[in-house]
Tab-separated table of C-alpha atoms in Angstrom:
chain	number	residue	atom	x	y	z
T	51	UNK	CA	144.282	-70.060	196.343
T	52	UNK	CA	147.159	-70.828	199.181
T	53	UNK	CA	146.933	-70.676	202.634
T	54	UNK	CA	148.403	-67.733	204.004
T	55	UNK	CA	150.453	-69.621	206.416
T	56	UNK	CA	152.378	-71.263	203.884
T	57	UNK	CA	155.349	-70.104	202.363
T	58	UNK	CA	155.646	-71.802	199.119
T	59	UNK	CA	154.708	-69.799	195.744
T	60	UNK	CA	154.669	-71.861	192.853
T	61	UNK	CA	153.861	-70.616	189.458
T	62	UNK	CA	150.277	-71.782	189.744
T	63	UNK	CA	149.492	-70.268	192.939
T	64	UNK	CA	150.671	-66.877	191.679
T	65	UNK	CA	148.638	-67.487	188.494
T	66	UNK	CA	145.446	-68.388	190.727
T	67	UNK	CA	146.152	-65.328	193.151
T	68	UNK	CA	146.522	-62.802	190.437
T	69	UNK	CA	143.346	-64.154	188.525
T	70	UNK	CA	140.935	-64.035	191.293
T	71	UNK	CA	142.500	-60.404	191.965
T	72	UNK	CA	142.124	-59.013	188.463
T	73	UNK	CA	138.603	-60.835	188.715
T	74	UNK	CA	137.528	-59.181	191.584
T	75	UNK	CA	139.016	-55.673	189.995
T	76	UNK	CA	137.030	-56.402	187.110
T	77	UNK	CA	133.911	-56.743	189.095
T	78	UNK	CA	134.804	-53.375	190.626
T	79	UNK	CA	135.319	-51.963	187.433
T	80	UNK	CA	132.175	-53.540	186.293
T	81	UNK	CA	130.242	-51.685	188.968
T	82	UNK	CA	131.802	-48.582	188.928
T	83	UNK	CA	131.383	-48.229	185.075
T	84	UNK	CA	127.778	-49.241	185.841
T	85	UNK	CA	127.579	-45.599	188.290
T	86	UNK	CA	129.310	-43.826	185.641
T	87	UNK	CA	126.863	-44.590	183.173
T	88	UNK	CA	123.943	-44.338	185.204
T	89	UNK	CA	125.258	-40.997	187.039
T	90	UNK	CA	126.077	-39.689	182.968
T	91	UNK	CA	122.382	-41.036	181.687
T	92	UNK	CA	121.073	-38.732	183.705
T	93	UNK	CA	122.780	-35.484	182.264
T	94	UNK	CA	121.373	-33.400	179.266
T	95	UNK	CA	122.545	-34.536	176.041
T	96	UNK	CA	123.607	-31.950	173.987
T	97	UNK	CA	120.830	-31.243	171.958
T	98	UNK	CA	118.606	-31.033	175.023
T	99	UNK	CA	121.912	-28.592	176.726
T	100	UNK	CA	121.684	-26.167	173.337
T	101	UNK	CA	117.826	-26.442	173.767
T	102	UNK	CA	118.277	-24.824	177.728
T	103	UNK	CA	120.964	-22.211	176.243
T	104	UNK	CA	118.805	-20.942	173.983
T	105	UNK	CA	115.791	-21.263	175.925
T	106	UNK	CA	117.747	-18.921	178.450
T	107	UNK	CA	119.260	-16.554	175.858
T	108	UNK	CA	115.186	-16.165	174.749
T	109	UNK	CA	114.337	-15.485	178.046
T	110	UNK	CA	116.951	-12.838	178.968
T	111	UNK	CA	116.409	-11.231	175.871
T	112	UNK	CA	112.715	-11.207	176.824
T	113	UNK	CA	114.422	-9.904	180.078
T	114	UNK	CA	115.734	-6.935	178.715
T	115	UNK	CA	112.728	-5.390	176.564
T	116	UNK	CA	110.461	-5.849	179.975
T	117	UNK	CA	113.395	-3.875	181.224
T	118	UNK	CA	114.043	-1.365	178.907
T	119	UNK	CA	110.472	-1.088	178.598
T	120	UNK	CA	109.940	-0.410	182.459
T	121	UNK	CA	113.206	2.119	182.155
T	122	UNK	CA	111.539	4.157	179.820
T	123	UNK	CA	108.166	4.163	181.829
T	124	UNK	CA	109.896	5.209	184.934
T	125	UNK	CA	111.572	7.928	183.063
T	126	UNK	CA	107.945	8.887	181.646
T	127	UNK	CA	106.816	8.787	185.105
T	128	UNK	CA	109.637	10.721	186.302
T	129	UNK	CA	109.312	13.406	183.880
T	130	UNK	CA	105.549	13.825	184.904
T	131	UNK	CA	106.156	14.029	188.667
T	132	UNK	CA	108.752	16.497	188.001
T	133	UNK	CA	106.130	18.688	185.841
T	134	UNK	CA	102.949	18.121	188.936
T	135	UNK	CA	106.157	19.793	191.565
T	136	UNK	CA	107.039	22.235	189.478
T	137	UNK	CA	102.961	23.291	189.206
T	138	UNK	CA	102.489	22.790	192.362
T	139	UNK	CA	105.378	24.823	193.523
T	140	UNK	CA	104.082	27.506	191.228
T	141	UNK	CA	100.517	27.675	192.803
T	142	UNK	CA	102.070	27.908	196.098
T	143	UNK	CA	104.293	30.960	194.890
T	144	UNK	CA	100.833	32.345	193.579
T	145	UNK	CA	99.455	31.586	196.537
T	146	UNK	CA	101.684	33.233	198.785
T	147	UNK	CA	101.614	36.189	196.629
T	148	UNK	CA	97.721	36.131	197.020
T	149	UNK	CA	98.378	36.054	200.946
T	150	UNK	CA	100.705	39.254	201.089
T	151	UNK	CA	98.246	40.982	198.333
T	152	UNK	CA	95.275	40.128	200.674
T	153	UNK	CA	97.405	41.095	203.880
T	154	UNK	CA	98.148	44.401	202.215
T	155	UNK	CA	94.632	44.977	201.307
T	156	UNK	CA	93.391	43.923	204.952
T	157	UNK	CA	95.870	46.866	206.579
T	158	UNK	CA	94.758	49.280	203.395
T	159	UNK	CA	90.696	48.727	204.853
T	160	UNK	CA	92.076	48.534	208.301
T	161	UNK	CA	93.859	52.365	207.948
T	162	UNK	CA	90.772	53.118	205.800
T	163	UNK	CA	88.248	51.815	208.724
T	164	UNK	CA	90.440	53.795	211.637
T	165	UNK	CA	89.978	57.106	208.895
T	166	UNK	CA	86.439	56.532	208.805
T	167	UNK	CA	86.294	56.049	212.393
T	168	UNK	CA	87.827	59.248	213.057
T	169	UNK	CA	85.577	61.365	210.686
T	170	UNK	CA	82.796	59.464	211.887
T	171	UNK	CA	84.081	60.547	215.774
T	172	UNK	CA	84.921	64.263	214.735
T	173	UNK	CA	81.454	64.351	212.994
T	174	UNK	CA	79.567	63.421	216.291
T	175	UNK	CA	81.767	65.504	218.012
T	176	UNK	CA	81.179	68.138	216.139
T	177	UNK	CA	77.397	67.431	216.300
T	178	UNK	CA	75.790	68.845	213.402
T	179	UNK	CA	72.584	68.971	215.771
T	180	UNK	CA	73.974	72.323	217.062
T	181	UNK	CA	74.624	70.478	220.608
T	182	UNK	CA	77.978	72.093	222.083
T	183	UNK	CA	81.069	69.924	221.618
T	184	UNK	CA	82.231	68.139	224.816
């Protein structure tokens, strides 16, 4: 290899120069096919990259029956709960209705009670004993 202060370039120098560069790009080379294959080694081969598609097409088609199954339990569900409001809405109108009936039958005995009262009033007024009325 020459000294880079001289200034003569013969043939031979250029030959050694350019040999000990391509060597040392060769050793670069060298290593950085080395990564390459180590960085690709640990990839999936293809047979193990087909094995993972179809492991995850299995799994989403699991996927969707859980799923559709589940949809058609919540609708199920859904259905029921609607039926339970609508009975339960139901015995409340009943209920209600039972209110007002009883209400109405509380003011019938009420008026009935106040009649009685006054009977029972003009009776003793009255006294059946003979007594003279107040």
């Amino acid at each position: 290899m020459t000294d880079p202060g001289r200034q003569d370039i013969t043939l031979n120098t250029l030959h050694e120069d350019l040999t000990v560069g391509f060597g040392e790009m060769r050793a670069g080379f060298t290593d950085l096919k080395a990564t390459l294959v180590a960085g690709f080694r640990g990839l999936a081969s293809r047979e193990s990259s087909e094995e993972m598609v179809r492991l995850l097409r299995e799994g989403n088609r699991l996927q969707e029956t859980r799923f559709a199954q589940l949809d058609v339990r919540i609708r199920e569900q859904h259905l029921e709960t609607q039926q339970v409001l609508h009975a339960l809405v139901e015995g409340q109108r009943v209920l209600v209705e039972g209110q007002h009936s009883l209400l109405e039958g509380l003011r019938a005995l009420a008026n009935d009670i106040k009649a009685l009262i006054a009977r029972l009033d003009a009776l003793i007024r009255r006294r059946g004993d003979g007594s003279p009325a107040p």
